[in-house]
Coordinates of C-alpha atoms in Angstrom, one line a residue:
Chain A
X26 CA 11.9 -77.8 25.3
X27 CA 9.9 -75.2 23.3
X28 CA 7.8 -74.7 26.4
X29 CA 10.9 -74.0 28.5
X30 CA 12.3 -71.5 26.0
X31 CA 8.9 -69.8 25.9
X32 CA 8.7 -69.5 29.7
X33 CA 12.2 -68.2 29.9
X34 CA 11.5 -65.7 27.2
X35 CA 8.4 -64.4 29.1
X36 CA 10.3 -64.1 32.4
X37 CA 13.1 -62.1 30.7
X38 CA 10.4 -59.9 29.2
X39 CA 9.0 -59.2 32.6
X40 CA 12.5 -58.6 34.0
X41 CA 13.3 -56.3 31.1
X42 CA 10.2 -54.3 31.9
X43 CA 11.5 -53.7 35.4
X44 CA 15.1 -53.2 34.8
X45 CA 14.6 -49.7 33.4
X46 CA 13.6 -48.3 36.7
X47 CA 16.5 -48.7 39.0
X48 CA 16.5 -46.3 41.9
X49 CA 19.0 -43.4 41.9
X50 CA 20.2 -42.5 45.4
X51 CA 22.2 -39.5 46.6
X52 CA 25.2 -39.9 48.9
X53 CA 24.4 -39.6 52.6
X54 CA 20.7 -39.4 52.0
X55 CA 18.3 -41.9 53.6
X56 CA 15.1 -43.0 52.0
X57 CA 12.1 -43.9 54.0
X58 CA 8.7 -45.2 52.8
X59 CA 5.6 -43.9 54.7
X60 CA 2.6 -46.1 54.2
X61 CA -0.7 -44.8 55.5
X62 CA -3.7 -47.2 55.6
X63 CA -6.6 -44.7 55.2
X64 CA -7.1 -41.0 54.6
X65 CA -8.6 -39.0 57.5
X66 CA -7.7 -36.2 59.9
X67 CA -6.0 -38.0 62.7
X68 CA -3.9 -40.2 60.5
X69 CA -2.8 -37.2 58.4
X70 CA -1.8 -35.4 61.6
X71 CA 0.2 -38.5 62.6
X72 CA 2.1 -38.3 59.3
X73 CA 2.9 -34.6 59.7
X74 CA 4.0 -35.1 63.3
X75 CA 6.1 -38.0 62.2
X76 CA 8.0 -35.8 59.7
X77 CA 8.4 -33.1 62.3
X78 CA 9.8 -35.7 64.8
X79 CA 12.3 -36.9 62.1
X80 CA 13.3 -33.3 61.5
X81 CA 13.9 -32.8 65.3
X82 CA 16.0 -36.0 65.1
X83 CA 18.1 -34.5 62.3
X84 CA 16.5 -35.8 59.2
X85 CA 14.9 -33.1 57.1
X86 CA 12.9 -34.0 54.1
X87 CA 14.5 -32.8 50.9
X88 CA 17.9 -32.3 52.5
X89 CA 19.2 -35.6 53.9
X90 CA 15.8 -37.5 53.8
X91 CA 13.9 -38.7 50.8
X92 CA 10.3 -39.6 51.6
X93 CA 8.1 -42.0 49.5
X94 CA 4.5 -41.7 50.5
X95 CA 1.6 -44.0 49.6
X96 CA -1.9 -44.2 50.9
X97 CA -3.7 -47.6 50.8
X98 CA -7.2 -46.0 50.8
X99 CA -8.4 -48.7 53.3
X100 CA -7.7 -51.6 51.0
X101 CA -5.7 -54.5 52.4
X102 CA -4.5 -55.7 49.0
X103 CA -3.1 -52.2 48.2
X104 CA -1.4 -52.1 51.5
X105 CA 0.5 -55.2 50.7
X106 CA 1.4 -53.9 47.3
X107 CA 2.7 -50.6 48.9
X108 CA 4.9 -52.5 51.3
X109 CA 6.4 -54.7 48.5
X110 CA 7.0 -51.6 46.5
X111 CA 8.9 -49.9 49.3
X112 CA 11.0 -53.0 49.6
X113 CA 11.7 -53.0 45.9
X114 CA 12.8 -49.4 46.1
X115 CA 15.2 -50.4 48.9
X116 CA 14.1 -48.0 51.5
X117 CA 16.1 -47.7 54.7
X118 CA 13.0 -47.7 56.9
X119 CA 9.3 -48.2 56.6
X120 CA 6.9 -46.1 58.6
X121 CA 3.5 -47.6 58.8
X122 CA 0.4 -45.7 59.9
X123 CA -2.5 -47.8 61.3
X124 CA -2.7 -51.6 62.0
X125 CA -3.2 -53.3 58.6
X126 CA -0.4 -51.2 57.1
X127 CA 1.9 -52.1 59.9
X128 CA 1.2 -55.8 59.4
X129 CA 1.8 -55.6 55.7
X130 CA 5.0 -53.7 56.2
X131 CA 6.3 -56.1 58.7
X132 CA 5.4 -59.0 56.5
X133 CA 7.3 -57.6 53.5
X134 CA 10.2 -56.2 55.5
X135 CA 11.1 -59.1 57.8
X136 CA 12.9 -61.1 55.1
X137 CA 15.3 -58.3 54.4
X138 CA 15.5 -57.1 58.0
X139 CA 14.4 -53.6 57.1
X140 CA 13.2 -51.8 60.2
X141 CA 9.5 -50.9 60.5
X142 CA 8.2 -48.1 62.8
X143 CA 4.5 -48.1 63.3
X144 CA 2.1 -45.5 64.7
X145 CA -1.7 -45.4 65.4
X146 CA -1.8 -49.1 66.2
X147 CA -4.2 -49.5 69.1
X148 CA -3.1 -53.0 70.2
X149 CA 0.3 -54.0 68.9
X150 CA 0.3 -57.1 71.1
X151 CA -3.0 -58.4 69.6
X152 CA -1.6 -57.6 66.1
X153 CA 1.4 -59.7 67.1
X154 CA 3.8 -56.9 66.3
X155 CA 5.0 -56.9 69.9
X156 CA 5.1 -59.3 72.9
X157 CA 3.1 -58.9 76.2
X158 CA 6.1 -57.2 77.9
X159 CA 6.2 -54.5 75.1
X160 CA 9.4 -55.9 73.6
X161 CA 9.2 -56.1 69.8
X162 CA 8.4 -59.2 67.9
X163 CA 11.1 -58.6 65.3
X164 CA 12.7 -55.5 63.8
X165 CA 9.6 -53.5 64.4
X166 CA 8.5 -50.9 67.0
X167 CA 6.5 -47.7 67.3
X168 CA 3.7 -46.0 69.2
X169 CA 0.2 -47.0 70.2
X170 CA -2.8 -44.8 70.3
X171 CA -5.1 -46.3 73.0
X172 CA -8.3 -44.3 73.3
X173 CA -8.7 -42.6 76.8
X174 CA -12.1 -44.2 77.3
X175 CA -12.5 -43.4 81.0
X176 CA -11.5 -39.7 80.7
X177 CA -13.9 -39.3 77.8
X178 CA -16.8 -40.8 79.8
X179 CA -15.9 -38.6 82.8
X180 CA -16.0 -35.5 80.5
X181 CA -19.4 -36.5 79.0
X182 CA -20.8 -36.9 82.5
X183 CA -19.7 -33.4 83.3
X184 CA -21.1 -31.9 80.2
X185 CA -24.4 -33.8 80.3
X186 CA -25.3 -34.5 84.0
X187 CA -28.7 -35.9 83.0
X188 CA -27.8 -38.2 80.1
X189 CA -28.3 -41.9 80.4
X190 CA -27.5 -43.4 77.1
X191 CA -24.6 -43.0 74.7
X192 CA -24.9 -44.2 71.1
X193 CA -21.7 -45.4 69.4
X194 CA -21.5 -46.3 65.7
X195 CA -18.7 -48.5 64.5
X196 CA -17.5 -50.7 61.6
X197 CA -17.6 -54.3 62.4
X198 CA -14.6 -54.7 60.0
X199 CA -12.3 -52.5 62.1
X200 CA -10.4 -54.3 64.8
X201 CA -9.6 -51.1 66.7
X202 CA -13.3 -50.2 66.9
X203 CA -14.4 -53.6 68.1
X204 CA -12.0 -53.6 71.0
X205 CA -12.8 -50.0 71.9
X206 CA -16.6 -50.8 72.0
X207 CA -15.8 -53.6 74.4
X208 CA -13.9 -51.3 76.7
X209 CA -16.7 -48.7 76.5
X210 CA -19.3 -51.2 77.5
X211 CA -17.3 -52.5 80.4
X212 CA -16.5 -49.0 81.8
X213 CA -19.7 -47.1 81.1
X214 CA -21.8 -48.3 84.1
X215 CA -19.2 -46.8 86.4
X216 CA -20.2 -43.4 85.1
X217 CA -24.0 -44.2 85.0
X218 CA -24.2 -44.6 81.3
X219 CA -25.6 -47.3 79.0
X220 CA -23.9 -47.8 75.7
X221 CA -26.1 -48.5 72.7
X222 CA -23.9 -49.7 69.8
X223 CA -24.7 -49.9 66.1
X224 CA -22.4 -51.9 63.9
X225 CA -22.2 -51.0 60.2
X226 CA -20.3 -52.7 57.4
X227 CA -20.0 -49.9 54.8
X228 CA -20.3 -46.1 54.7
X229 CA -23.6 -46.6 52.8
X230 CA -25.2 -48.0 56.0
X231 CA -24.4 -44.9 58.0
X232 CA -27.5 -42.7 57.3
X233 CA -30.0 -45.4 58.3
X234 CA -28.0 -46.5 61.3
X235 CA -27.7 -42.9 62.4
X236 CA -31.5 -42.3 62.2
X237 CA -32.1 -45.5 64.1
X238 CA -29.5 -44.7 66.8
X239 CA -30.6 -41.1 67.3
X240 CA -34.1 -42.3 68.3
X241 CA -32.7 -44.1 71.2
X242 CA -29.9 -42.1 72.7
X243 CA -29.1 -38.9 74.6
X244 CA -25.8 -38.3 72.9
X245 CA -23.5 -39.8 70.3
X246 CA -19.8 -40.6 70.8
X247 CA -17.3 -41.4 68.1
X248 CA -14.4 -43.8 68.1
X249 CA -11.4 -43.5 65.8
X250 CA -13.3 -45.7 63.3
X251 CA -12.1 -44.9 59.8
X252 CA -15.4 -45.5 58.0
X253 CA -17.5 -43.6 60.5
X254 CA -15.2 -40.7 60.9
X255 CA -15.0 -40.3 57.1
X256 CA -18.8 -39.8 57.1
X257 CA -18.9 -37.5 60.1
X258 CA -20.8 -34.7 58.3
X259 CA -23.7 -37.0 57.6
X260 CA -24.0 -38.0 61.2
X261 CA -23.5 -34.4 62.4
X262 CA -26.3 -33.2 60.2
X263 CA -28.8 -35.7 61.4
X264 CA -27.8 -35.2 65.1
X265 CA -28.2 -31.4 64.7
X266 CA -31.8 -31.9 63.4
X267 CA -32.6 -33.6 66.6
X268 CA -30.5 -31.3 68.8
X269 CA -28.4 -34.3 70.0
X270 CA -24.8 -33.6 70.9
X271 CA -22.0 -35.6 69.2
X272 CA -18.7 -36.2 71.0
X273 CA -15.6 -36.7 69.0
X274 CA -12.5 -38.9 69.7
X275 CA -9.9 -36.4 68.6
X276 CA -9.3 -32.8 67.8
X277 CA -10.1 -32.9 64.0
X278 CA -13.6 -34.1 64.7
X279 CA -14.2 -31.2 67.1
X280 CA -13.1 -28.8 64.4
X281 CA -15.7 -30.4 62.1
X282 CA -18.6 -29.9 64.5
X283 CA -18.4 -32.4 67.4
X284 CA -19.2 -30.7 70.7
X285 CA -16.1 -31.8 72.6
X286 CA -13.5 -34.5 73.2
X287 CA -10.9 -35.7 75.5
X288 CA -8.5 -36.8 72.8
X289 CA -5.0 -37.7 71.9
X290 CA -3.0 -35.3 69.9
X291 CA -2.1 -37.3 66.9
X292 CA 0.5 -34.7 65.8
X293 CA 2.3 -35.3 69.1
X294 CA 2.0 -39.1 68.6
X295 CA 3.6 -38.7 65.2
X296 CA 6.4 -36.5 66.7
X297 CA 7.3 -39.2 69.2
X298 CA 7.2 -41.8 66.5
X299 CA 9.4 -39.7 64.3
X300 CA 12.0 -39.4 67.1
X301 CA 12.1 -43.2 67.4
X302 CA 12.6 -43.5 63.7
X303 CA 15.5 -41.0 63.8
X304 CA 17.2 -43.1 66.5
X305 CA 17.0 -46.1 64.3
X306 CA 18.2 -44.3 61.2
X307 CA 21.2 -42.9 63.1
X308 CA 22.0 -46.4 64.0
X309 CA 22.0 -45.8 67.8
X310 CA 19.5 -48.6 68.4
X311 CA 17.8 -51.2 66.3
X312 CA 14.0 -51.2 66.1
X313 CA 14.2 -54.6 67.7
X314 CA 15.8 -53.1 70.8
X315 CA 13.2 -50.4 71.4
X316 CA 9.9 -51.2 73.3
X317 CA 6.7 -49.8 71.8
X318 CA 5.3 -46.8 73.6
X319 CA 1.7 -46.1 74.5
X320 CA 0.5 -42.5 74.5
X321 CA -2.1 -41.9 77.1
X322 CA -1.8 -38.2 77.7
X323 CA -5.1 -36.7 76.5
X324 CA -6.4 -33.1 76.5
X325 CA -9.8 -31.5 76.4
X326 CA -10.9 -29.8 73.2
X327 CA -14.3 -28.1 72.8
X328 CA -16.2 -26.2 70.2
X329 CA -18.1 -23.1 71.4
X330 CA -20.0 -22.7 68.2
X331 CA -21.5 -26.2 68.5
X332 CA -22.3 -25.6 72.2
X333 CA -24.2 -22.4 71.2
X334 CA -26.2 -24.3 68.5
X335 CA -27.2 -27.0 71.0
X336 CA -27.8 -24.5 73.8
X337 CA -25.4 -26.2 76.1
X338 CA -22.9 -24.5 78.3
X339 CA -19.6 -26.3 78.6
X340 CA -18.6 -26.5 82.3
X341 CA -16.0 -23.8 83.1
X342 CA -13.6 -26.3 84.7
X343 CA -13.3 -28.1 81.3
X344 CA -13.0 -25.0 79.3
X345 CA -10.2 -23.7 81.5
X346 CA -8.4 -27.0 81.2
X347 CA -8.8 -27.1 77.4
X348 CA -5.8 -27.3 75.2
X349 CA -7.7 -25.5 72.5
X350 CA -11.3 -24.2 72.1
X351 CA -12.8 -23.6 68.6
X352 CA -15.2 -20.8 67.9
X353 CA -16.4 -21.9 64.4
X354 CA -17.3 -25.1 62.6
X355 CA -15.0 -25.7 59.7
X356 CA -16.5 -27.1 56.5
Chain B
X24 CA 16.0 -56.4 41.1
X25 CA 15.9 -59.9 42.4
X26 CA 13.7 -58.7 45.2
X27 CA 11.2 -57.3 42.7
X28 CA 11.2 -60.4 40.6
X29 CA 10.7 -62.7 43.6
X30 CA 7.9 -60.5 44.8
X31 CA 6.2 -60.7 41.5
X32 CA 6.6 -64.5 41.3
X33 CA 5.3 -65.0 44.8
X34 CA 2.2 -62.8 44.3
X35 CA 1.7 -64.1 40.8
X36 CA 1.9 -67.8 41.8
X37 CA -0.6 -67.3 44.7
X38 CA -3.0 -65.5 42.5
X39 CA -2.3 -68.0 39.8
X40 CA -3.9 -70.7 42.0
X41 CA -6.9 -68.4 42.4
X42 CA -6.9 -67.7 38.6
X43 CA -7.2 -71.5 37.9
X44 CA -10.5 -71.4 39.8
X45 CA -11.7 -68.4 37.9
X46 CA -10.6 -70.1 34.7
X47 CA -13.1 -73.0 35.5
X48 CA -16.0 -70.7 36.0
X49 CA -15.4 -68.0 33.5
X50 CA -13.9 -69.9 30.6
X51 CA -15.2 -73.4 31.0
X52 CA -18.6 -72.9 32.6
X53 CA -19.2 -69.5 31.1
X54 CA -20.4 -68.4 34.5
X55 CA -19.1 -65.0 35.8
X56 CA -18.8 -66.0 39.4
X57 CA -18.3 -63.1 41.8
X58 CA -18.4 -65.2 44.9
X59 CA -14.6 -65.4 44.7
X60 CA -14.4 -62.0 46.3
X61 CA -15.7 -63.7 49.3
X62 CA -14.1 -67.1 49.0
X63 CA -10.5 -65.8 48.8
X64 CA -10.7 -64.1 52.2
X65 CA -12.8 -67.1 53.4
X66 CA -9.7 -69.3 52.9
X67 CA -7.7 -66.6 54.8
X68 CA -10.2 -66.5 57.7
X69 CA -10.4 -70.2 58.1
X70 CA -6.6 -70.5 58.0
X71 CA -5.9 -67.7 60.5
X72 CA -8.4 -69.0 63.1
X73 CA -7.3 -72.6 62.8
X74 CA -3.6 -71.7 63.0
X75 CA -4.3 -69.5 66.1
X76 CA -6.0 -72.6 67.7
X77 CA -3.0 -74.7 66.9
X78 CA -4.0 -76.7 63.9
X79 CA -1.3 -77.9 61.6
X80 CA -0.7 -75.4 58.7
X81 CA -0.8 -78.0 56.0
X82 CA -4.1 -79.3 57.3
X83 CA -5.5 -75.7 57.1
X84 CA -4.9 -75.8 53.4
X85 CA -7.1 -78.9 53.1
X86 CA -9.8 -77.4 55.3
X87 CA -9.8 -74.1 53.5
X88 CA -10.1 -76.0 50.2
X89 CA -13.2 -77.7 51.4
X90 CA -14.6 -74.5 53.0
X91 CA -14.3 -72.9 49.6
X92 CA -16.0 -75.9 47.9
X93 CA -19.0 -75.6 50.3
X94 CA -19.3 -71.9 49.4
X95 CA -19.2 -72.8 45.7
X96 CA -21.9 -75.4 46.2
X97 CA -24.1 -72.8 47.8
X98 CA -23.6 -70.3 45.0
X99 CA -24.4 -73.2 42.6
X100 CA -27.6 -74.1 44.5
X101 CA -28.8 -70.5 44.6
X102 CA -28.3 -70.3 40.8
X103 CA -29.5 -73.8 39.8
X104 CA -32.2 -74.6 42.3
X105 CA -33.5 -71.1 43.2
X106 CA -33.1 -70.0 39.6
X107 CA -31.3 -66.8 40.4
X108 CA -29.2 -65.3 37.5
X109 CA -25.5 -66.3 37.6
X110 CA -24.1 -62.9 38.2
X111 CA -26.6 -62.2 41.0
X112 CA -26.0 -65.6 42.8
X113 CA -22.3 -64.7 42.9
X114 CA -23.0 -61.3 44.3
X115 CA -25.4 -62.7 47.0
X116 CA -22.8 -65.2 48.1
X117 CA -20.0 -62.6 48.1
X118 CA -22.1 -60.3 50.3
X119 CA -23.0 -63.1 52.7
X120 CA -19.4 -64.3 52.9
X121 CA -18.3 -60.9 54.1
X122 CA -20.2 -61.4 57.3
X123 CA -19.5 -65.1 57.5
X124 CA -15.7 -64.4 57.2
X125 CA -16.0 -61.9 60.1
X126 CA -17.8 -64.5 62.2
X127 CA -15.2 -67.2 61.4
X128 CA -12.1 -65.1 62.2
X129 CA -13.9 -63.4 65.1
X130 CA -12.6 -60.1 64.0
X131 CA -11.6 -58.1 60.9
X132 CA -7.9 -58.6 61.3
X133 CA -6.1 -61.6 62.8
X134 CA -2.4 -62.0 63.0
X135 CA -0.5 -65.2 62.7
X136 CA 3.0 -63.7 62.5
X137 CA 4.4 -65.6 65.5
X138 CA 2.8 -69.0 64.6
X139 CA 4.2 -71.7 62.3
X140 CA 3.0 -71.7 58.7
X141 CA 3.7 -73.8 55.6
X142 CA 6.5 -71.3 54.8
X143 CA 8.0 -70.9 58.3
X144 CA 8.3 -73.9 60.6
X145 CA 10.8 -76.0 62.4
X146 CA 11.2 -78.5 59.5
X147 CA 12.3 -75.8 57.1
X148 CA 14.5 -74.2 59.8
X149 CA 16.5 -77.5 60.0
X150 CA 16.4 -78.6 56.4
X151 CA 16.9 -75.4 54.4
X152 CA 20.3 -73.9 54.2
X153 CA 20.5 -70.1 54.6
X154 CA 21.4 -69.3 51.0
X155 CA 18.3 -71.0 49.8
X156 CA 15.8 -69.4 52.3
X157 CA 14.9 -66.3 50.1
X158 CA 13.7 -68.8 47.4
X159 CA 11.8 -71.1 49.7
X160 CA 8.5 -69.3 49.3
X161 CA 8.7 -69.3 45.6
X162 CA 9.7 -72.9 45.4
X163 CA 6.9 -74.1 47.7
X164 CA 4.4 -72.1 45.7
X165 CA 5.7 -73.4 42.5
X166 CA 5.4 -77.0 43.9
X167 CA 1.8 -76.4 45.0
X168 CA 0.7 -74.7 41.8
X169 CA 2.2 -77.4 39.6
X170 CA 0.3 -80.1 41.6
X171 CA -2.9 -78.2 41.4
X172 CA -2.5 -77.6 37.7
X173 CA -1.7 -81.2 37.0
X174 CA -4.7 -82.5 39.1
X175 CA -7.0 -80.1 37.3
X176 CA -5.6 -81.1 33.8
X177 CA -6.2 -84.8 34.8
X178 CA -9.7 -84.0 36.1
X179 CA -10.7 -82.2 32.9
X180 CA -9.8 -85.4 31.0
X181 CA -12.1 -87.6 33.0
X182 CA -15.8 -88.2 32.1
X183 CA -16.9 -85.7 34.7
X184 CA -14.4 -83.2 33.3
X185 CA -15.7 -83.5 29.8
X186 CA -19.3 -82.9 31.0
X187 CA -18.0 -79.8 32.8
X188 CA -16.6 -78.5 29.5
X189 CA -19.7 -79.5 27.6
X190 CA -22.0 -77.5 30.0
X191 CA -20.1 -74.3 29.0
X192 CA -20.0 -75.0 25.3
X193 CA -23.3 -76.7 24.6
X194 CA -25.8 -77.3 27.4
X195 CA -28.1 -79.2 25.1
X196 CA -25.5 -81.9 24.6
X197 CA -25.3 -82.5 28.3
X198 CA -29.1 -82.8 28.5
X199 CA -29.1 -85.2 25.5
X200 CA -26.6 -87.4 27.4
X201 CA -29.2 -87.7 30.1
X202 CA -27.1 -85.8 32.6
X203 CA -28.3 -83.0 34.8
X204 CA -26.5 -79.8 33.7
X205 CA -27.3 -78.2 37.1
X206 CA -25.4 -80.7 39.0
X207 CA -22.4 -80.3 36.7
X208 CA -22.5 -76.6 37.2
X209 CA -22.6 -76.9 41.0
X210 CA -19.6 -79.3 40.8
X211 CA -17.7 -76.8 38.7
X212 CA -18.4 -73.9 41.1
X213 CA -17.3 -76.1 44.0
X214 CA -13.9 -76.9 42.4
X215 CA -13.4 -73.3 41.4
X216 CA -14.1 -71.8 44.7
X217 CA -12.1 -74.5 46.5
X218 CA -9.1 -73.4 44.5
X219 CA -9.8 -69.8 45.3
X220 CA -10.1 -70.5 49.0
X221 CA -6.9 -72.5 48.9
X222 CA -5.1 -69.5 47.4
X223 CA -6.6 -67.3 50.2
X224 CA -5.2 -69.8 52.7
X225 CA -1.8 -69.7 51.2
X226 CA -1.9 -65.9 50.9
X227 CA -2.7 -65.5 54.6
X228 CA 0.1 -67.8 55.6
X229 CA 2.5 -65.9 53.3
X230 CA 1.6 -62.5 54.6
X231 CA 1.2 -63.5 58.2
X232 CA -2.3 -62.2 58.8
X233 CA -5.9 -62.2 57.7
X234 CA -7.6 -58.9 56.8
X235 CA -11.2 -58.7 55.8
X236 CA -10.6 -56.2 53.0
X237 CA -8.2 -58.5 51.2
X238 CA -10.9 -60.0 49.0
X239 CA -11.9 -56.8 47.3
X240 CA -11.2 -57.0 43.6
X241 CA -10.1 -60.7 43.6
X242 CA -12.4 -61.4 40.7
X243 CA -10.8 -58.6 38.6
X244 CA -7.4 -60.0 39.2
X245 CA -8.7 -63.5 38.4
X246 CA -10.4 -62.4 35.2
X247 CA -7.5 -60.3 34.1
X248 CA -5.1 -63.3 34.6
X249 CA -7.4 -65.6 32.7
X250 CA -7.9 -63.2 29.8
X251 CA -4.2 -62.2 29.6
X252 CA -3.0 -65.8 29.7
X253 CA -5.5 -67.3 27.3
X254 CA -5.2 -64.5 24.8
X255 CA -1.4 -64.3 24.7
X256 CA -1.0 -68.1 24.4
X257 CA -3.9 -68.6 22.0
X258 CA -1.5 -69.4 19.1
X259 CA 0.8 -71.6 21.1
X260 CA -1.3 -74.7 21.2
X261 CA 1.3 -76.7 23.0
X262 CA 0.6 -74.6 26.1
X263 CA -2.3 -76.0 28.1
X264 CA -4.8 -73.3 29.0
X265 CA -4.1 -73.9 32.7
X266 CA -0.4 -73.1 32.2
X267 CA -1.4 -70.0 30.3
X268 CA -3.6 -68.8 33.1
X269 CA -0.9 -69.1 35.7
X270 CA 1.6 -67.2 33.5
X271 CA -1.2 -64.7 32.9
X272 CA -1.4 -64.1 36.7
X273 CA 2.4 -63.6 36.9
X274 CA 2.3 -61.2 33.9
X275 CA -0.6 -59.3 35.5
X276 CA 1.3 -58.8 38.7
X277 CA 4.4 -57.8 36.7
X278 CA 2.4 -55.1 34.9
X279 CA 1.0 -53.8 38.2
X280 CA 4.5 -53.7 39.7
X281 CA 5.8 -52.0 36.6
X282 CA 3.1 -49.4 36.8
X283 CA 4.0 -48.6 40.4
X284 CA 7.7 -48.4 39.7
X285 CA 6.9 -45.9 37.0
X286 CA 5.7 -43.7 39.7
X287 CA 2.0 -44.4 39.6
X288 CA 0.5 -44.0 43.0
X289 CA -1.0 -47.0 44.8
X290 CA -4.3 -45.1 45.0
X291 CA -4.5 -45.2 41.2
X292 CA -4.0 -48.9 41.1
X293 CA -7.6 -49.8 40.5
X294 CA -7.7 -47.4 37.5
X295 CA -4.5 -49.0 36.1
X296 CA -6.1 -52.4 36.6
X297 CA -9.3 -51.4 34.8
X298 CA -7.4 -49.8 31.9
X299 CA -5.2 -52.9 31.5
X300 CA -8.2 -55.1 31.6
X301 CA -10.0 -53.0 29.0
X302 CA -7.0 -53.0 26.6
X303 CA -6.7 -56.7 26.8
X304 CA -10.4 -57.2 26.1
X305 CA -10.3 -54.8 23.1
X306 CA -7.2 -56.5 21.7
X307 CA -8.8 -60.0 22.0
X308 CA -12.0 -58.8 20.5
X309 CA -10.2 -57.4 17.5
X310 CA -8.4 -60.7 16.9
X311 CA -11.7 -62.5 17.1
X312 CA -13.2 -60.2 14.5
X313 CA -10.3 -60.6 12.2
X314 CA -10.5 -64.3 12.3
X315 CA -14.2 -64.2 11.5
X316 CA -13.6 -61.7 8.7
X317 CA -11.1 -64.1 7.1
X318 CA -13.4 -67.1 7.2

C-alpha cells in the first residue's frame, strides 16, 4: 500500500511540474512546428522557402501563424523529442525537414492524426512515408529532393573534357548519400567517368579521407551529405592545394567555393512545400489526400572566382544558361 | 496534458528497461560499461531488419535480447581475457558496434512503419476497443518492464545473482569461494546488454524506424536514471533498487520534457542533461559525506 501511495505521489509531482506550462493560443491563429534535422545551407534555405510558401498561401508568421522551430543537430534521439514536444504543444501541423525528422514526426503525429508535411526527403517510398504510386502512407505528404545525377555528370563532362575519375566522399550513416552513390556509380560510365568513393563515419575522418581521395581523382563531387557538406571548407582547402576542382550539389556550396553545380533550388523546394502546407491548413485537402511531389528542375550555378583560381574557363553555353554566377568566394 | 504524461511514461518505461541493464553494470558490478551506446541501436537494427524480412515482432524481442547478450559477452571477454581497462573495453565495443549495426540494418535508417509490431498488429486491432488504444503502448510497456524487473529480482536472489553482487562489492570474496570473478563479470555484462538491446528493439517498434544516431548518449540517460532512482529512494527501503531505477528513468524523462516546455531549445538538451546529472551527483555526494560525518 505504501508503495502505491508513493508511486502515485511521484506521478502527481511529475504532473504538477508540467501543469504550469499550458499553451496559450490566440483566436484564429494556427500553430505549426518546424523540425529540422541538421543545420546547413540547403536545409536552411528549405525552411525559409517553406515560410515564404506559407505566406503565399495566406499564412504569415506573426500575424495568423505561430511558428515553433527546433533543430535536432543531426541526433535521432533529439528528433524524436522534438516531435513529441510539438505534439504536446498541440500544433496544427508539423513540418519536417530531412528524412529522420520526417520519420520521427510521423511516428509521433499518427496517433493524434496531426498532419505532417515533409521536405528534403530523397526517397519517401523507401522511408515508408508514401507508397509506390506516390500516395501517402497516412496523414503525411510533402516534397522530395532527388539529386539530378545525370545532369550533373553531363555538366562535369562539359567543364572537364579530359577528366576520367570523380571522387565522392559520403557518410556511411546517411541513407540519402548511400542511395545517391549507387546512382552515380550506375550512370557514370555513360559519361565516361569512373567514380571513386570514400565512405566516412564522422567529420573527424574527413581530412585523411580527402588527402587520400585527392591522390586518385581528377575532380571531386559533393552529394547533399550533411556531414561532408558541413566540413566543406576543409575539403576545399585541400583540393585547392592540389589545384583539383570540386563540384557542389547545390547553390550554397558554390557560394562557398565549389566550381559549379547543376543543383536544385532548395528555396523553391521549400516554397512548393509551404503551399502544400497552406492547402492543408485551410482545410481544402487533408495531407493524406495529396501525393508527394518530386522536384527535378535543376539549374546551373557557377563561381567565376573559383574558375580563375583553377585556371579553368567555364564553357560559354553553361554560363549563359546559368541561373546565377558568383564572382567571389564567401567565407 | 494527458498527451505529455503518456509521452513521458512511454519514453520513461522504454528507457527504464535500458536503465535496468545499466543498473547491473554500474551499481552491481561497478563497471562503467559504455558499450550500451552501441547495444541500444543494436537491438533496433536487429529488430528492423528482421521485421522487414517478415519475422514475428515478438520473436524479434527475443533475438535482440540475445544479440545484446553476445555483445555484452564480447565486452566482457575484451576486459577479462585481454585485460583491457573496463572503460576502454566499453568504448571499443561501442565503436565496433556502430559499424556492425550499419551492416546488420544494411543502411543507416530503416523504416518499419507499415509493418506489424508488438504495438500494432491484427490481434490488437480486433481485441482492443477504441477508447483504450491511446493507452495500449503504455500498458504493454508496463507489462514488459514488470516482467523484466521481477525476473531480474528473482535472478539476483539465486546463487549466481549473489556472486554477481559479490564481484562488485568484494572481489576477494568471490575468489575465496573458488569462483572465477571474470566469468561472473562476463555474465553480468551479458545480462545488462541483453536488457539494453531489448529496450532498443522495443524503441524501434514504438517509433516505427531504426536510425543509427539513436544510440548516442544512451549511457548518459541510463546512468542518470540509475543515479536519480537510487538516490531518491535510498531512504525508502521497501522500494527495491530495480523499481527505483525504473522510476528514475521516468523522472528523468519528465525533467527533460519539463525543460523543453519551459522553452529550452532541443539543441540545448545535452547541456540540460549534463547539468541535471551533475546536480544529482553533487547532491548524492553531500549526503554520503554527511552520513560519514555523523558516524
